[in-house]
PDB file of C-alpha atoms in Angstrom:
ATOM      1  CA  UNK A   1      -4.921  -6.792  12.325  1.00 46.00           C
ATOM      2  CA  UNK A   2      -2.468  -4.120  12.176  1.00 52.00           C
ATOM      3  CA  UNK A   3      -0.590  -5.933  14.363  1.00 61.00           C
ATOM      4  CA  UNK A   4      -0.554  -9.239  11.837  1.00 63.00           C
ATOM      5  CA  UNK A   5       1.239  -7.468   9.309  1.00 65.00           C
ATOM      6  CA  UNK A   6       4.085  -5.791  11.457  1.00 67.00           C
ATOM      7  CA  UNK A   7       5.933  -8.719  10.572  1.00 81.00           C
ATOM      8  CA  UNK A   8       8.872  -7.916   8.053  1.00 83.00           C
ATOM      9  CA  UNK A   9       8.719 -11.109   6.133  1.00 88.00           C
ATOM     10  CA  UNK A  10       4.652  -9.923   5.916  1.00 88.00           C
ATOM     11  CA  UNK A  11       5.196  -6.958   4.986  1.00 81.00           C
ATOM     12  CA  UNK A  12       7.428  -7.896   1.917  1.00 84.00           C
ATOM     13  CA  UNK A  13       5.050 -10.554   0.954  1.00 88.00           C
ATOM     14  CA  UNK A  14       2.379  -7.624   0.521  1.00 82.00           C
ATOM     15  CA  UNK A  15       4.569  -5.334  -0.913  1.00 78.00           C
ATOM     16  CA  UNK A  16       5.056  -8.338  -3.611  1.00 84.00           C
ATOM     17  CA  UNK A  17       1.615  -9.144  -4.227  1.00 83.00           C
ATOM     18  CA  UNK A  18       0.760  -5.150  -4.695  1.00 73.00           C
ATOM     19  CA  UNK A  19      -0.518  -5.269  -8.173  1.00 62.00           C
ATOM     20  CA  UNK A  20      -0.473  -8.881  -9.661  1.00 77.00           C
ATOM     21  CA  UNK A  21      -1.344 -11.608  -8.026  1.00 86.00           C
ATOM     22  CA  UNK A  22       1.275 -14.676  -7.678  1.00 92.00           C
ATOM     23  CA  UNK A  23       1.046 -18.176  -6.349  1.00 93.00           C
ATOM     24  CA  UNK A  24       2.203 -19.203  -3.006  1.00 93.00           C
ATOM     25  CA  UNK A  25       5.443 -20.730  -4.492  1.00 92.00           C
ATOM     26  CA  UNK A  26       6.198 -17.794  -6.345  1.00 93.00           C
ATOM     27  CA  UNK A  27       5.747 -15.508  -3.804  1.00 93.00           C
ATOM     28  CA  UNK A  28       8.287 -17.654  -1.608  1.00 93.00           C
ATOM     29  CA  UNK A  29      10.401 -17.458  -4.829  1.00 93.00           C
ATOM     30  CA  UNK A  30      10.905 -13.796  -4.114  1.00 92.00           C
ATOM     31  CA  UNK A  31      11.802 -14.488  -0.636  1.00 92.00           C
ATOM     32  CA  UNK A  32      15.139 -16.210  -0.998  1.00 93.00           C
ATOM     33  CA  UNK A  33      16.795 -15.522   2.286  1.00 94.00           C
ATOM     34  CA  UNK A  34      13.523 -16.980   4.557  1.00 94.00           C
ATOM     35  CA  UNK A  35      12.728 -20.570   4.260  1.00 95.00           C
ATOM     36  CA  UNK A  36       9.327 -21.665   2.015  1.00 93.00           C
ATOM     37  CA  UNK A  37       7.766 -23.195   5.241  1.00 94.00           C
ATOM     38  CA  UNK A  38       8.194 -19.481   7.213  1.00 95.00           C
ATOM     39  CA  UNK A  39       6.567 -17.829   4.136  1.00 94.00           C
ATOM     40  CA  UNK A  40       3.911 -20.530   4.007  1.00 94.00           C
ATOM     41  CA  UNK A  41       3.112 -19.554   7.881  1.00 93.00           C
ATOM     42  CA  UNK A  42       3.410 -15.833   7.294  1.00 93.00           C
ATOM     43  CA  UNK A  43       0.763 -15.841   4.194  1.00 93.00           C
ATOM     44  CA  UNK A  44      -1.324 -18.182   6.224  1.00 92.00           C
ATOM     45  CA  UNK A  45      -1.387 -15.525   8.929  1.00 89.00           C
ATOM     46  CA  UNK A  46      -2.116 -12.893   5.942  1.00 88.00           C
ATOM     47  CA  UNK A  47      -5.302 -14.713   5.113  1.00 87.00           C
ATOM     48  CA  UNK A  48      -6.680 -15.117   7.974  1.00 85.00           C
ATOM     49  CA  UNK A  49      -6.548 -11.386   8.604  1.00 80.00           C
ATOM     50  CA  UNK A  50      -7.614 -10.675   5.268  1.00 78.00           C
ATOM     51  CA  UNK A  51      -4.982  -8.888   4.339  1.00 81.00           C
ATOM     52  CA  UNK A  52      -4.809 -11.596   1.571  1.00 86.00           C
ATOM     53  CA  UNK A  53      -6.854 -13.566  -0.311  1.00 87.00           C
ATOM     54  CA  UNK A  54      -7.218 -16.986  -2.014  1.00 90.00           C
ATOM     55  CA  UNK A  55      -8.158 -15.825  -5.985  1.00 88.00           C
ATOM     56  CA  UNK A  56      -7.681 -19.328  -7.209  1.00 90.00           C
ATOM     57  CA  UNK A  57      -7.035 -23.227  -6.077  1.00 91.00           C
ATOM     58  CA  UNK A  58      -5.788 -25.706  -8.619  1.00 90.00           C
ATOM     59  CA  UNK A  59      -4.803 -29.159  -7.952  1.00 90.00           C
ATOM     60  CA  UNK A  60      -0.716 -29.878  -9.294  1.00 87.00           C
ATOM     61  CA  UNK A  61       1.003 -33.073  -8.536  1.00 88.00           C
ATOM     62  CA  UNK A  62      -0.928 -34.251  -5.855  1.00 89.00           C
ATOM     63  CA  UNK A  63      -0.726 -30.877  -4.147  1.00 86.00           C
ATOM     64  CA  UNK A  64      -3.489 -27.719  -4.365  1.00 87.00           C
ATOM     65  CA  UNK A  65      -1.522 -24.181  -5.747  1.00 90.00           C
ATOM     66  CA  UNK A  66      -3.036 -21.121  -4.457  1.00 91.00           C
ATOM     67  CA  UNK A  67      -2.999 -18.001  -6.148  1.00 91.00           C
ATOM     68  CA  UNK A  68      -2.854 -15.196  -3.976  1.00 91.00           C
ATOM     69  CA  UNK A  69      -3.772 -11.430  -4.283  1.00 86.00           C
ATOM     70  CA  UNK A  70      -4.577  -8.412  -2.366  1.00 78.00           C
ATOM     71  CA  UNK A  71      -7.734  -8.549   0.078  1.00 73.00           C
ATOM     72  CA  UNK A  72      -8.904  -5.143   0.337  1.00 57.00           C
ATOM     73  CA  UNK A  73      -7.180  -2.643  -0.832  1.00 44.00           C
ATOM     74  CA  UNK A  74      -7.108   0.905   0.507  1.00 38.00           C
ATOM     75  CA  UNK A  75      -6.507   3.497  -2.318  1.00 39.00           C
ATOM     76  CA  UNK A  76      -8.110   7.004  -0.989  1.00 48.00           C
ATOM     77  CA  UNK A  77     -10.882   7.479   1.883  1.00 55.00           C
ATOM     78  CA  UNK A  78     -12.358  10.656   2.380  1.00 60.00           C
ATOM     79  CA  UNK A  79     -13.240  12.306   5.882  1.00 61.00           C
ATOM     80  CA  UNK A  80     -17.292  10.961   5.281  1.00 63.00           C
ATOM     81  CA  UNK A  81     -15.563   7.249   5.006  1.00 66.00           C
ATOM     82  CA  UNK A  82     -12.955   7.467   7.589  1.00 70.00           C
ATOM     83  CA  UNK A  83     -15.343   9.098  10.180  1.00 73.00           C
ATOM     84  CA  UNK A  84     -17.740   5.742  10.051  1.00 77.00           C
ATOM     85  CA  UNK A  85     -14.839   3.598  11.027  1.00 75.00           C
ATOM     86  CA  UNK A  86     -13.695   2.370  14.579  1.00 81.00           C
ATOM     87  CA  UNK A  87      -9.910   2.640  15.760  1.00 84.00           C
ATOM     88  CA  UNK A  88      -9.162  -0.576  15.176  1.00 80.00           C
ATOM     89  CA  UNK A  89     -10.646  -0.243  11.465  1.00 75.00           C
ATOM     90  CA  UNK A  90      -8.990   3.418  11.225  1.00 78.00           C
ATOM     91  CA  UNK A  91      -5.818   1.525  12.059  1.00 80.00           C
ATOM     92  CA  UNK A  92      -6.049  -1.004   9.477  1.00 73.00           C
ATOM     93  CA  UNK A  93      -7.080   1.265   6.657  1.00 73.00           C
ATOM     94  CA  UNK A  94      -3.665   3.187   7.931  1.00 79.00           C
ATOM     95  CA  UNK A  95      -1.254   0.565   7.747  1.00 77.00           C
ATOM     96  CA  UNK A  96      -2.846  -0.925   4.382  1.00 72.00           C
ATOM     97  CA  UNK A  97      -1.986   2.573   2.711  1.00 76.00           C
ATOM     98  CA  UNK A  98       1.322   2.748   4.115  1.00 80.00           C
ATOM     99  CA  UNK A  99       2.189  -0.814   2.887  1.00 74.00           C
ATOM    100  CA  UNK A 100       1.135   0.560  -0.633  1.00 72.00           C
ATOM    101  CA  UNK A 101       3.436   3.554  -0.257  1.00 79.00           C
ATOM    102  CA  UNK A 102       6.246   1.133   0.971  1.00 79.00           C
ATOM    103  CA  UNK A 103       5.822  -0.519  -2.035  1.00 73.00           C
ATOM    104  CA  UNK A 104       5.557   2.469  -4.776  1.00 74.00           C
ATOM    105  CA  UNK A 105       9.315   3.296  -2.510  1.00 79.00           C
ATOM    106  CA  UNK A 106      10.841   0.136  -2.626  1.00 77.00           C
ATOM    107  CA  UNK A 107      10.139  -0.319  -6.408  1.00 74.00           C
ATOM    108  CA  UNK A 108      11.817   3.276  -6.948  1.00 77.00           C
ATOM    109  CA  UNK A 109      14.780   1.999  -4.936  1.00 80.00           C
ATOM    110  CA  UNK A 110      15.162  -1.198  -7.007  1.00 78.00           C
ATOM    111  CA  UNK A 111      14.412   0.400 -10.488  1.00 75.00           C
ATOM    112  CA  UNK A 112      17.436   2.176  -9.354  1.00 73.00           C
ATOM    113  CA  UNK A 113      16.872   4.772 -12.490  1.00 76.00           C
ATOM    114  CA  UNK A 114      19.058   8.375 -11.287  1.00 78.00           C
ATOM    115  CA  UNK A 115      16.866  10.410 -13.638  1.00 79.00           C
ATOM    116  CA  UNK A 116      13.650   9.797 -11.694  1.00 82.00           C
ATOM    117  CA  UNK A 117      15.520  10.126  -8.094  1.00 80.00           C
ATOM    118  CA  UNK A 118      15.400  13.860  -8.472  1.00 85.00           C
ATOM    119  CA  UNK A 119      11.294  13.760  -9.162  1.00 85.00           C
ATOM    120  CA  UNK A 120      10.862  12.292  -5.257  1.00 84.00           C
ATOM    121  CA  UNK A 121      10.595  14.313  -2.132  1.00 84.00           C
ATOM    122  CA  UNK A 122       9.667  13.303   1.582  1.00 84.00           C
ATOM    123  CA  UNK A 123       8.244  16.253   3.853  1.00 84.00           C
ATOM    124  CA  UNK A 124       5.917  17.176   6.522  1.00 85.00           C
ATOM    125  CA  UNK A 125       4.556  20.563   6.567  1.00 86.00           C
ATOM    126  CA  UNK A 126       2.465  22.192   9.547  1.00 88.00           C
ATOM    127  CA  UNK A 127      -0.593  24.004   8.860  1.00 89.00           C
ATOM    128  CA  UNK A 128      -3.564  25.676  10.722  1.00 92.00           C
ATOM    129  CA  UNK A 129      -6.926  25.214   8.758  1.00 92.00           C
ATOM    130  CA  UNK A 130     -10.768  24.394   9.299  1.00 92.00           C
ATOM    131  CA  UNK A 131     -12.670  22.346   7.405  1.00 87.00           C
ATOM    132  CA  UNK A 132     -13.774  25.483   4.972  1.00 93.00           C
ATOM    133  CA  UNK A 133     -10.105  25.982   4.746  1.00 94.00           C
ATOM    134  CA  UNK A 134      -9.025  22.263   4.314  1.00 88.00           C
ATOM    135  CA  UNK A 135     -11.294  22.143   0.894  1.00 87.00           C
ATOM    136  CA  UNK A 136     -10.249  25.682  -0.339  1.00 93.00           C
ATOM    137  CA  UNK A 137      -6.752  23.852  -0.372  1.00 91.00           C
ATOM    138  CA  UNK A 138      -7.909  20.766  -1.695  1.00 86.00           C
ATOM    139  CA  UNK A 139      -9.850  22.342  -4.598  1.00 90.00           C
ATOM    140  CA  UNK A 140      -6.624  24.751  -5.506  1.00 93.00           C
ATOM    141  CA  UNK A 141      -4.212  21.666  -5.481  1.00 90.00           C
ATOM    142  CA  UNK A 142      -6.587  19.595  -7.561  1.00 86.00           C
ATOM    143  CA  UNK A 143      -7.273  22.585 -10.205  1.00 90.00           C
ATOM    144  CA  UNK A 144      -3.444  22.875 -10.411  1.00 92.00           C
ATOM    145  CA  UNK A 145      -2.691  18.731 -10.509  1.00 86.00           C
ATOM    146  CA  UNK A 146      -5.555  18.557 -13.472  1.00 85.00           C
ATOM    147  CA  UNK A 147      -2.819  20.150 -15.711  1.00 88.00           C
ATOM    148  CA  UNK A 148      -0.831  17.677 -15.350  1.00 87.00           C
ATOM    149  CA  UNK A 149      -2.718  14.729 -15.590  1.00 79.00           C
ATOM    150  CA  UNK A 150      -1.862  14.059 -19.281  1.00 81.00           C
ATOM    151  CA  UNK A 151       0.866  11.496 -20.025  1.00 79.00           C
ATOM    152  CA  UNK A 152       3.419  13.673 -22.821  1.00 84.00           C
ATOM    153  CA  UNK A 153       6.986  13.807 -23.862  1.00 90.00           C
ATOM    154  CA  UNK A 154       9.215  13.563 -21.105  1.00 86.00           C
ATOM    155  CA  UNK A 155       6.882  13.181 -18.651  1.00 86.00           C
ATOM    156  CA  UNK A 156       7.243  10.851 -15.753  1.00 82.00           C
ATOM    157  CA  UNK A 157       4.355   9.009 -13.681  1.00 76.00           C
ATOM    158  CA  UNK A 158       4.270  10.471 -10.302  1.00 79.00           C
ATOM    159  CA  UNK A 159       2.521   9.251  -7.136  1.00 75.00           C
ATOM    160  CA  UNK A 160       1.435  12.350  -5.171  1.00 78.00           C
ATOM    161  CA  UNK A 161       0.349  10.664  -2.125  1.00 77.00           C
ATOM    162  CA  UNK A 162      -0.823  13.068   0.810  1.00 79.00           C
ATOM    163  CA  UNK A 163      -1.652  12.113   4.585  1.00 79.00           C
ATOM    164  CA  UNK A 164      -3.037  14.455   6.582  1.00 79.00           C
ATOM    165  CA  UNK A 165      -2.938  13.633  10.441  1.00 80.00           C
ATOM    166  CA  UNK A 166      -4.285  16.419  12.441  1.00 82.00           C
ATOM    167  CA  UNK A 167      -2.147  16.878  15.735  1.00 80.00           C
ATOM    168  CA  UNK A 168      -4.429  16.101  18.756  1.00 74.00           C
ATOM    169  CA  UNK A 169      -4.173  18.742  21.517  1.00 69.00           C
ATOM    170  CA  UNK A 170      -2.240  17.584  24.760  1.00 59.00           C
TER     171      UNK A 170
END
């Protein structure tokens, strides 16, 4: 499945249907530089992975309108969730949440606002922990995010997205 949505004119019709579902014209609407017909194929191909799904038919001169959302969507799994999934689920659940991070980028990008530019970062950081040490973390980050959790003058909502991919031994 992973493999469905490595296409790029996929991967922007996800990134469009990320919180509000649109028809199938509309969502071709957004598309203006690839044909209706190749965006018809491409969320065909969405469907059928599941990637996508059908929220609503309705019949419109002669023709039946889909409305399209979101099939299932991968906000946070924990190590108890992502340890009963195979690779090829693993894999999926992956790529979902890095579609939704494409997104939260892209709409950044195209808000094009300079004061909220400086609140971004991109890094990787190494670190050496064990499970016992892995929650210690967790629990200090959390107590220190709960104080900011409140929406209040001049604040800005912030994604904090973390991914933590442990680097196998070779």
């Amino acid at each position: 499945m992973a493999e469905s949505i490595a296409h790029p004119v996929r991967l922007r019709c996800l990134q469009l249907l990320l919180g509000r579902p649109m028809t199938t014209a509309e969502l071709s609407g957004l598309i203006p530089d690839v044909s209706q017909a190749t965006v018809y194929r491409h969320v065909s191909e969405l469907i059928r992975t599941g990637y996508v799904e059908v929220v609503r038919e309705r019949r419109v001169r002669g023709t039946t309108e889909r409305t399209l959302a979101l099939g299932k969507r991968l906000l946070r799994l924990e190590f108890e969730e992502l340890s009963t999934l195979n690779d090829r689920e693993l894999r999926d659940s992956f790529t979902e949440f890095l579609v939704q991070v494409a997104h939260s980028f892209e709409r950044l990008v195209d808000h094009d606002e300079p004061a909220l530019r400086p609140l971004m970062s991109i890094s990787t950081e190494t670190v050496f922990v064990n499970v016992e040490d892995l929650a210690a973390i967790e629990a200090e980050v959390t107590a220190v995010l709960d104080r900011y959790r409140t929406p209040g003058a001049g604040r800005h909502r912030l994604s904090n997205i973390t991914i933590r991919i442990p680097a196998a031994e070779v």
